[in-house]
XYZ file of C-alpha atoms in Angstrom:
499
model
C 24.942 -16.763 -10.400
C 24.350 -20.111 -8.582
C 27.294 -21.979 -7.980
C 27.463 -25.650 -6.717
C 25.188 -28.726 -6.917
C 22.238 -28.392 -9.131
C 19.191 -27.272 -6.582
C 16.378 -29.909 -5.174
C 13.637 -28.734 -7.507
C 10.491 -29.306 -6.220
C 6.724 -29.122 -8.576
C 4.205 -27.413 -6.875
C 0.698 -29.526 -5.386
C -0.935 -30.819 -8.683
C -4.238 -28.461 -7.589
C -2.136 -26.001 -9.426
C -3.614 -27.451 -12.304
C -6.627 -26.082 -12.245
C -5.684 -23.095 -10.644
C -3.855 -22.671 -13.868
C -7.131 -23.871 -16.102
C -9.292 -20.950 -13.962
C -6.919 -18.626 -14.764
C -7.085 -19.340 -18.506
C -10.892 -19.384 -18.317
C -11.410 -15.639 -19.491
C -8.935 -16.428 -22.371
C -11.026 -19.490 -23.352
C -14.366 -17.784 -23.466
C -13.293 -14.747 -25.212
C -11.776 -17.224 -27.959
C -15.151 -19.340 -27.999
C -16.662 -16.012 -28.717
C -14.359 -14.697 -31.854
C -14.771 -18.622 -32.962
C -18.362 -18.600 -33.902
C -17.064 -15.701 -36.925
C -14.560 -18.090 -37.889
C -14.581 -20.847 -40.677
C -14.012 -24.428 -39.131
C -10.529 -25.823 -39.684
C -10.581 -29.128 -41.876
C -12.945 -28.611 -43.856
C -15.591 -28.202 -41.003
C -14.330 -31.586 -39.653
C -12.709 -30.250 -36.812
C -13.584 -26.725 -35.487
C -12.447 -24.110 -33.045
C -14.687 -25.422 -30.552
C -13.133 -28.441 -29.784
C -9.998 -27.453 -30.315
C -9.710 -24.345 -27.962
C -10.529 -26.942 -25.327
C -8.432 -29.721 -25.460
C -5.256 -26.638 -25.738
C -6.231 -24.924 -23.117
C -6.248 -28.167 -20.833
C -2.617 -29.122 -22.288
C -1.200 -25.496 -21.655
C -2.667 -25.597 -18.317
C -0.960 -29.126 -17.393
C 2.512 -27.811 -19.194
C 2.475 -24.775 -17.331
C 2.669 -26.745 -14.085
C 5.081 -29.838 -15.314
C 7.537 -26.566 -16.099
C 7.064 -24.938 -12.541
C 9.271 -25.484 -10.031
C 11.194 -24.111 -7.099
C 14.658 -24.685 -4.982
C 15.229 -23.707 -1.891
C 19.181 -23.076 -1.228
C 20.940 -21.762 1.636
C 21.660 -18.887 -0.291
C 18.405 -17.911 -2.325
C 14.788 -19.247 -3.670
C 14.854 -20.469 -6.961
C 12.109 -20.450 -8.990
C 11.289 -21.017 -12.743
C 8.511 -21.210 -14.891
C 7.452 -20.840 -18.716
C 6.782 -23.312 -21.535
C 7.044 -21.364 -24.152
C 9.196 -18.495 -22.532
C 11.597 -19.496 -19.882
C 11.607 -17.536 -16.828
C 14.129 -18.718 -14.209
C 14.494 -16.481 -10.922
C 16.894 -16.366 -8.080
C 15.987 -14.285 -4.664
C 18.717 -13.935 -2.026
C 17.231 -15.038 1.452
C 19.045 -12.206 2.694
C 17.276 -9.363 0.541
C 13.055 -10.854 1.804
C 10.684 -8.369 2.818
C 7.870 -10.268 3.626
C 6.679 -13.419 3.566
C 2.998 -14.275 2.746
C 0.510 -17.186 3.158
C -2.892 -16.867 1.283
C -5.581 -18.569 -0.197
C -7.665 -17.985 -3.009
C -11.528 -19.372 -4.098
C -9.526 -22.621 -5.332
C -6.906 -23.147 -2.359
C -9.953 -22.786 -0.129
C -11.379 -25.162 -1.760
C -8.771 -27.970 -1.782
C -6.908 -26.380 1.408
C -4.182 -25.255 -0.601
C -2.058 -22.201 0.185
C -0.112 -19.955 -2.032
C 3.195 -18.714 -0.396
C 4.381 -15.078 -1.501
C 7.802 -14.199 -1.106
C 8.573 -10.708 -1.783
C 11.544 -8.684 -1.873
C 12.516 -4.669 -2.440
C 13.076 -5.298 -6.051
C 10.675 -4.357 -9.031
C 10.987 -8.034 -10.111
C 11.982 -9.643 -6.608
C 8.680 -11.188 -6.070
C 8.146 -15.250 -6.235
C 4.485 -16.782 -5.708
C 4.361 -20.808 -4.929
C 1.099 -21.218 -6.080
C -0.149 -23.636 -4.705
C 1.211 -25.943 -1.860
C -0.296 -27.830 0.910
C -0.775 -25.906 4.104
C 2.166 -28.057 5.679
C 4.724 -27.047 2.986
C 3.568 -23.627 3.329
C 4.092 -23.517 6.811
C 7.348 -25.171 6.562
C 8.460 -22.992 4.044
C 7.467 -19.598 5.989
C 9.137 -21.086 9.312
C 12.476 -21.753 7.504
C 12.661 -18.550 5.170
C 11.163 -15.691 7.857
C 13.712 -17.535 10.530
C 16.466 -17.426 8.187
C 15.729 -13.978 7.158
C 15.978 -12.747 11.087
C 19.745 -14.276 11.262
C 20.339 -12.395 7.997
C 20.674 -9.321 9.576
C 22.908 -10.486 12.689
C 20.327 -10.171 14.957
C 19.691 -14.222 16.136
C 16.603 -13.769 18.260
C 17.163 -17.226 19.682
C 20.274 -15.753 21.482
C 20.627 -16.457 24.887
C 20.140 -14.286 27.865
C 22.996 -11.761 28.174
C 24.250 -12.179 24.362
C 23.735 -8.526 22.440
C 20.699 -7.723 20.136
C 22.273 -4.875 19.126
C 22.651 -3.470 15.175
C 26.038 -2.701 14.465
C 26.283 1.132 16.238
C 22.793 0.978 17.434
C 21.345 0.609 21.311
C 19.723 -3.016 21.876
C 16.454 -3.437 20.350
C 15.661 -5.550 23.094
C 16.319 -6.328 26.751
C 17.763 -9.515 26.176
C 16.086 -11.017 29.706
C 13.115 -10.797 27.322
C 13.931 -12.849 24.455
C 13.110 -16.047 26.263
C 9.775 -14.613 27.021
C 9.044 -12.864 23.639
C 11.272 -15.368 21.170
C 8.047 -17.918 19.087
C 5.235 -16.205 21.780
C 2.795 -14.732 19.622
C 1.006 -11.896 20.487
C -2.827 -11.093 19.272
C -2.325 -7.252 19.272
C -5.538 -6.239 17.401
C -8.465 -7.389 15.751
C -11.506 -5.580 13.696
C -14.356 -5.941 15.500
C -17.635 -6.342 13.678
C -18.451 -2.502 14.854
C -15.470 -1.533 13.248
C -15.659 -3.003 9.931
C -18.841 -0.866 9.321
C -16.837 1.992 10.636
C -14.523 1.442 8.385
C -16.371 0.875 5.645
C -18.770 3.282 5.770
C -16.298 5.849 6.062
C -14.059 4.814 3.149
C -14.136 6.622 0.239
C -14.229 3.780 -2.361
C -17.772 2.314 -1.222
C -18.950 5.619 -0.580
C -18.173 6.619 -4.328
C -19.056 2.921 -5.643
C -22.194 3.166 -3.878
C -23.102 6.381 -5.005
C -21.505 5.941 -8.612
C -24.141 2.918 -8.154
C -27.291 4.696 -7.366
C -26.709 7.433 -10.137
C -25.822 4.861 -12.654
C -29.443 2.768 -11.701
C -31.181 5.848 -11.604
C -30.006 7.070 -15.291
C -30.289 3.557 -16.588
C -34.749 3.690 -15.605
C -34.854 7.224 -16.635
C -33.674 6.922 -20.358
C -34.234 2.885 -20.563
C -30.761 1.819 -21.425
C -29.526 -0.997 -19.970
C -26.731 -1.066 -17.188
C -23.619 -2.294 -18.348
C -21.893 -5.357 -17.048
C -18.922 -4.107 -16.894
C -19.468 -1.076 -15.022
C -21.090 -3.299 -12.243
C -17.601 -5.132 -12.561
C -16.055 -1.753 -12.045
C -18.051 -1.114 -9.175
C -18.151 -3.839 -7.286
C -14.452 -4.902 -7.232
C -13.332 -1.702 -5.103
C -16.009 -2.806 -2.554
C -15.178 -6.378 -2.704
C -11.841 -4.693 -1.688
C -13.261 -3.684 1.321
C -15.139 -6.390 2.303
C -11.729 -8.598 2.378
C -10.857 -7.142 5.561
C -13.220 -8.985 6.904
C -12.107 -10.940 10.342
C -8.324 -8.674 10.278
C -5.895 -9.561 13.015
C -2.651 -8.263 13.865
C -0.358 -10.655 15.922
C 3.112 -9.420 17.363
C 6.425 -11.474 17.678
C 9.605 -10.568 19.104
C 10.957 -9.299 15.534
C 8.008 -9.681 13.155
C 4.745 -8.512 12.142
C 1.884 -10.774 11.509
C -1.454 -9.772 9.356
C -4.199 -11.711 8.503
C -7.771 -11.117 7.095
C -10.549 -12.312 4.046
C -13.555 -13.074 3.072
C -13.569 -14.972 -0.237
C -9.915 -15.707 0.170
C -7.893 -15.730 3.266
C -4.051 -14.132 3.498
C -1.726 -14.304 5.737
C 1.314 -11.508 5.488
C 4.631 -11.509 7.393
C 7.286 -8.213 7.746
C 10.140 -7.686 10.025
C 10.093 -4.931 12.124
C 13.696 -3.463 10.533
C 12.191 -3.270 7.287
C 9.523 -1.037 8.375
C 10.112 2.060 7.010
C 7.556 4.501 8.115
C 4.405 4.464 10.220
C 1.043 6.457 9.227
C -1.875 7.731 10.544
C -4.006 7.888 8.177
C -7.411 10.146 8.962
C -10.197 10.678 6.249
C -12.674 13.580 7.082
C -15.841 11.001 7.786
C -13.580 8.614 10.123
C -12.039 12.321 11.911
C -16.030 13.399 12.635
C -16.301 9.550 13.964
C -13.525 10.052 15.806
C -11.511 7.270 14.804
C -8.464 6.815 12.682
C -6.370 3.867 10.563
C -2.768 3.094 11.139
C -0.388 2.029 8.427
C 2.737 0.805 7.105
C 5.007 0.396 4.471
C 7.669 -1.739 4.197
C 10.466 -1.838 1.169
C 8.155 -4.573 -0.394
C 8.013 -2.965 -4.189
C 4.970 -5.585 -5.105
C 3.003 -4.757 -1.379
C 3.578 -1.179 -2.013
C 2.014 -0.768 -5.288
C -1.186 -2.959 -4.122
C -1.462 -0.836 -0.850
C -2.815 -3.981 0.686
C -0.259 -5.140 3.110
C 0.113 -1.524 4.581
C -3.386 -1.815 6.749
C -2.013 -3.144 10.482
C -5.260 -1.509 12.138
C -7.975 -0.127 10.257
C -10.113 1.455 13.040
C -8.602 2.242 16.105
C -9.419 5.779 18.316
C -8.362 8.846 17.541
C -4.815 9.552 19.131
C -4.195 6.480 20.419
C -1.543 5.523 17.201
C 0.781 5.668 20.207
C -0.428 2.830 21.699
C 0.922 0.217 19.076
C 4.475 1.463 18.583
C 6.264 -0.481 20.898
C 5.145 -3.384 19.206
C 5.332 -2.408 15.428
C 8.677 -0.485 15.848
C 10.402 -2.061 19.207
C 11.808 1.531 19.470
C 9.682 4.308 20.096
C 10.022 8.038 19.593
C 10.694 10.185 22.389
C 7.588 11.157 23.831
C 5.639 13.969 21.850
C 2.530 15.108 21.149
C 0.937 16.764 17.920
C 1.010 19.801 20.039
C 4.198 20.008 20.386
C 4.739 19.759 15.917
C 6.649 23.240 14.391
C 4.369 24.790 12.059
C 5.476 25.697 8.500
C 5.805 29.475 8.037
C 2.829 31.541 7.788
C 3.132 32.567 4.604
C 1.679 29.403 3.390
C -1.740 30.482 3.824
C -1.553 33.342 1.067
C 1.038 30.813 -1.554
C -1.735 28.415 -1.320
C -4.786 30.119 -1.478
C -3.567 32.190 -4.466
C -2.581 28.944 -6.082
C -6.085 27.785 -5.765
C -7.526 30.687 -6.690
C -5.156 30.690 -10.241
C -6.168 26.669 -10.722
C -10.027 27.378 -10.059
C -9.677 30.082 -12.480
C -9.414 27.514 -15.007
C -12.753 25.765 -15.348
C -14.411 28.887 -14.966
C -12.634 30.757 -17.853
C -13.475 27.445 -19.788
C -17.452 27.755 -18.713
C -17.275 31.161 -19.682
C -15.669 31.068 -22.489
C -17.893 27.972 -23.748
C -20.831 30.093 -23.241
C -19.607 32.745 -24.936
C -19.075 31.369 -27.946
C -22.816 29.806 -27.681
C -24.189 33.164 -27.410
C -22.160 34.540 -30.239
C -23.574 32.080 -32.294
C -26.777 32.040 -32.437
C -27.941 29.739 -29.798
C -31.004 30.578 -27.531
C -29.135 30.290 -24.172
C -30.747 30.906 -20.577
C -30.560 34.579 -19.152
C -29.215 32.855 -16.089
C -26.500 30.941 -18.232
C -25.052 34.121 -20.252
C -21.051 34.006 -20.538
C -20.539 36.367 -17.421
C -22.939 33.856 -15.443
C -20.070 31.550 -14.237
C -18.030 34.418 -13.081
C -19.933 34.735 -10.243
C -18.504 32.032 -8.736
C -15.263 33.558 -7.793
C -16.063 34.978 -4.785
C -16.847 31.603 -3.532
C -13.729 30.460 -4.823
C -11.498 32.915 -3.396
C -13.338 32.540 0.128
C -12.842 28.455 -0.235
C -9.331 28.880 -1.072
C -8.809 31.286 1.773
C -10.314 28.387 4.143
C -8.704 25.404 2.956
C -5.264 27.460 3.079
C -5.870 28.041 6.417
C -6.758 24.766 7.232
C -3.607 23.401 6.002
C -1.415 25.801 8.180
C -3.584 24.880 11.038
C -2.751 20.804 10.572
C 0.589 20.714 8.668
C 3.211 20.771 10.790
C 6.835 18.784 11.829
C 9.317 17.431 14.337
C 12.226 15.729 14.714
C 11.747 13.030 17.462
C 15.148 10.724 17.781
C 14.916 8.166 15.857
C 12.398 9.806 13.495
C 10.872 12.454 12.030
C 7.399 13.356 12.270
C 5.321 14.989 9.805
C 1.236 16.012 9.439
C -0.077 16.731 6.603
C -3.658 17.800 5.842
C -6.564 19.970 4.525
C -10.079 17.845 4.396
C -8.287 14.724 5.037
C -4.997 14.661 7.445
C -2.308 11.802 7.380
C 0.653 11.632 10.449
C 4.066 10.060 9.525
C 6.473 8.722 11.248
C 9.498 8.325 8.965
C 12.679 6.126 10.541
C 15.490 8.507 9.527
C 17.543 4.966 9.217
C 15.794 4.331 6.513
C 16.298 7.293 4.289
C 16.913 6.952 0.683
C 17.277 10.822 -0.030
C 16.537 14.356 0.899
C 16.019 17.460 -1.499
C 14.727 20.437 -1.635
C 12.451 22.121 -4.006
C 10.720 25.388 -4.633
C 8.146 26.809 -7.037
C 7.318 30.145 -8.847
C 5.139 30.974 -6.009
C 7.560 29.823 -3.341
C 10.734 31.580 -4.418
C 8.795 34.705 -4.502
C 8.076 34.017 -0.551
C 11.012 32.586 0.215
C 10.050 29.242 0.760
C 11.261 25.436 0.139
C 9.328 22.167 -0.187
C 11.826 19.308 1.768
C 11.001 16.226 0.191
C 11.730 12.906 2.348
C 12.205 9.288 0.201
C 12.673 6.012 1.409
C 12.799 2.419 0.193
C 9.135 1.866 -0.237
C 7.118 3.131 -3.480
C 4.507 4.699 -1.789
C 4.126 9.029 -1.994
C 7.122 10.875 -1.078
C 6.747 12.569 2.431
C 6.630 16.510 1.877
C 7.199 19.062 4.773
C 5.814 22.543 2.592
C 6.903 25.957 2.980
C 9.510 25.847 5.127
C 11.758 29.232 5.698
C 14.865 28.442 3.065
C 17.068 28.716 6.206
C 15.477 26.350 7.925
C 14.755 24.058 5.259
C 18.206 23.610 4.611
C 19.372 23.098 7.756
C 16.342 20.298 8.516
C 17.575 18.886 4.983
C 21.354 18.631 6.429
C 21.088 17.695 9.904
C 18.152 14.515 8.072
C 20.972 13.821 5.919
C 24.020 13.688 8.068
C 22.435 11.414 10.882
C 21.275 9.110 8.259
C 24.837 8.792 6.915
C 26.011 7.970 10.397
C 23.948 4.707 10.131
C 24.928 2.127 8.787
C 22.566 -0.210 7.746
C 23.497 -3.860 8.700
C 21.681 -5.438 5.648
C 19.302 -4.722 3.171
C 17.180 -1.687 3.364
């Protein structure tokens, strides 16, 4: 609850207007559409054509006259709804991020929308849109604000502490006059490396595939190709192509990222709400030898796009190192891969038998399918009698076998003060870096298969909604004692504020 004087409300720029018209537009057509089935109203006097119009302009106009937002110096206030009133208050101590972007329209009229996000499932507010000055303004007083939140004022002077409650300095604090408002251009995607990256990602690989196939059956049988699936198709790529001109800048206690092609964006995150770092490497971009580094934050609305994550796309392989002093301010002890513990052995026959029984699936299916063709009546192949798909289980058990140990050969852990480190992989292989600060919970878990061995799955959660990290078939001793050493040095922390 609010307390005190009512809030300065402030309307959004009136551009939002027809930002709100374009959003309506699919709405509009769709109802011109349905009204060429329907009878006129009036008596054919007045029909649905001219009345969808002038409604949609007035909603659009009333949607903006009943926008507004407040900014307190305890929360953002924002509320919105004509019909249904929506009125939200975000504690400037719980942010995430901060965003600046610009769509088609705010391109057009150099308008920004200004996304402010927090760890909640409903803590996001979007001031859409604003002129660039307000924008600016806006992100300068909230992302400041948020920095003294956590009792950390970068703008202390030489000598003071940076320190978190229990925690060493973050920073030397001869630096913060150099470091405090400098900002740093740490990366930027190179024209090489956007085809890198795109050519090795799997969505325009499969989109442009998906395409060809699609084309090729629509000539062969003479059926049209379907709008939609072009839609389908295209979007993903589009995706892609929106990383065009990415740059990540550096501050003394934030992140900055900003890319686009048809609409610009410019994201924000504090360096203590990173959660964990990853090292993301697909099978193309490993045989390229290159590799994308990642993060997540506790931003619930990021996290779900997977958008905000990217803070290098392509960089070379092993050098993830590289960037941590300026994503994290505190790196790991030094390590190398080498030098990860390697689940226990046993993995190799839990897995591959676990393929083996899933394979087994389809093929029973197959066989059974033809089976019951033959039985029938029907003139099946020789080649394609019910025994036919059986043959493939040689090559399944000999892929299993491979992939199984594949995974032993990359999956492996270590506990590097102030994190723990984890790789994962079969075809593709991903490296975390998990801030044990940040830990939400740890269990255990173990299957059929894995009590049978004598094994344990430790599963690792923090704030952010991405996958779970997963160390797999761990000895149960050692499991639990990884599981309770993760646990008690995260309750020793105590986190200053927020997540």
């Amino acid at each position: 609850v609010i307390t005190g004087p009512e809030p300065n409300w402030q309307r959004l720029h009136p551009v939002t207007v027809i930002r709100e018209l374009l959003a309506l537009v699919w709405n509009f057509v769709a109802a011109l559409v349905v009204s060429g089935a329907l009878p006129s109203f009036g008596g054919g006097i007045i029909g649905v054509e001219e009345v969808l119009p002038v409604a949609v302009v007035a909603f659009g106009v009333l949607r903006y006259l009943f926008t507004s937002y407040a900014i307190t110096d305890d929360a953002v206030l924002y509320r919105r709804g004509v019909i249904v009133r929506q009125r939200t208050a975000l504690p400037r101590a719980r942010i995430q991020n901060v965003s600046i972007g610009a769509d088609i329209v705010g391109r057009v009229f150099s308008m920004q929308t200004l996304t402010i996000s927090s760890a909640g499932s409903q803590g996001e507010i979007e001031l859409a849109v604003v002129s660039k000055d307000t924008a600016r303004r806006l992100l300068a007083t909230l992302t400041d604000q948020v920095t003294k939140a956590d009792g950390f004022d970068r703008a202390t002077t030489p000598g003071s502490s940076l320190a978190p409650p229990g925690g060493p300095p973050l920073l030397d604090p001869t630096e913060v006059g150099l470091l405090r408002g400098q900002r740093v251009e740490r990366y930027r995607l190179s024209t090489r490396q956007f085809l890198v990256y795109a050519v090795s990602s799997r969505v325009v690989v499969l989109g442009v595939i998906a395409l060809l196939v699609m084309t090729v059956g629509s000539l062969v049988s003479g059926s049209g190709f379907g709008i939609i699936w072009m839609v389908g198709l295209v979007v993903p790529i589009v995706a892609v192509l929106d990383l065009n001109g990415f740059t990540l800048e550096t501050e003394a206690d934030r992140l900055r990222v900003s890319h686009g092609l048809f609409s610009t964006r410019e994201k924000w995150a504090r360096k203590e709400r990173i959660q964990l770092l990853e090292v993301r490497r697909p099978f193309v971009r490993q045989r390229l030898g290159v590799e994308t580094l990642a993060i997540a934050t506790a931003d619930v609305a990021e996290s779900n796009s997977g958008r905000f994550d990217l803070c290098a796309p392509i960089i070379k392989s092993d050098s993830w190192t590289e960037f941590l002093p300026d994503l994290v301010g505190i790196p790991p002890d030094p390590v190398s891969e080498d030098d990860l513990q390697r689940v226990s052995p046993l993995t190799v026959r839990r897995r591959a038998i676990r393929s083996v029984v899933v394979g087994l699936i389809p093929i029973s299916l197959v066989a059974a399918f033809i089976g019951v063709g033959t039985s029938s009546g029907n003139q099946w192949p020789t080649s394609a009698m019910w025994w036919w798909p059986l043959c493939l289980l040689p090559v399944l058990v000999v892929a299993a076998i491979a992939l199984a140990r594949r995974a032993y050969a990359v999956d492996g852990w270590y506990v590097s003060t102030p994190y723990l480190i984890v790789r994962r992989g079969r075809i593709d292989e991903t490296l975390r870096l998990i801030r044990i600060s940040k830990l939400q919970s740890v269990s255990l878990t173990s299957s059929f298969f894995q009590r049978r061995l004598g094994l344990v799955t430790l599963i690792v959660d923090t704030a952010n909604l991405g996958v779970p990290t997963l160390v797999r078939d761990l000895p149960i001793d050692e499991g639990e004692f990884l599981a309770s050493q993760l646990a008690g040095f995260a309750g020793r922390i105590s986190l200053p504020d927020g997540v």
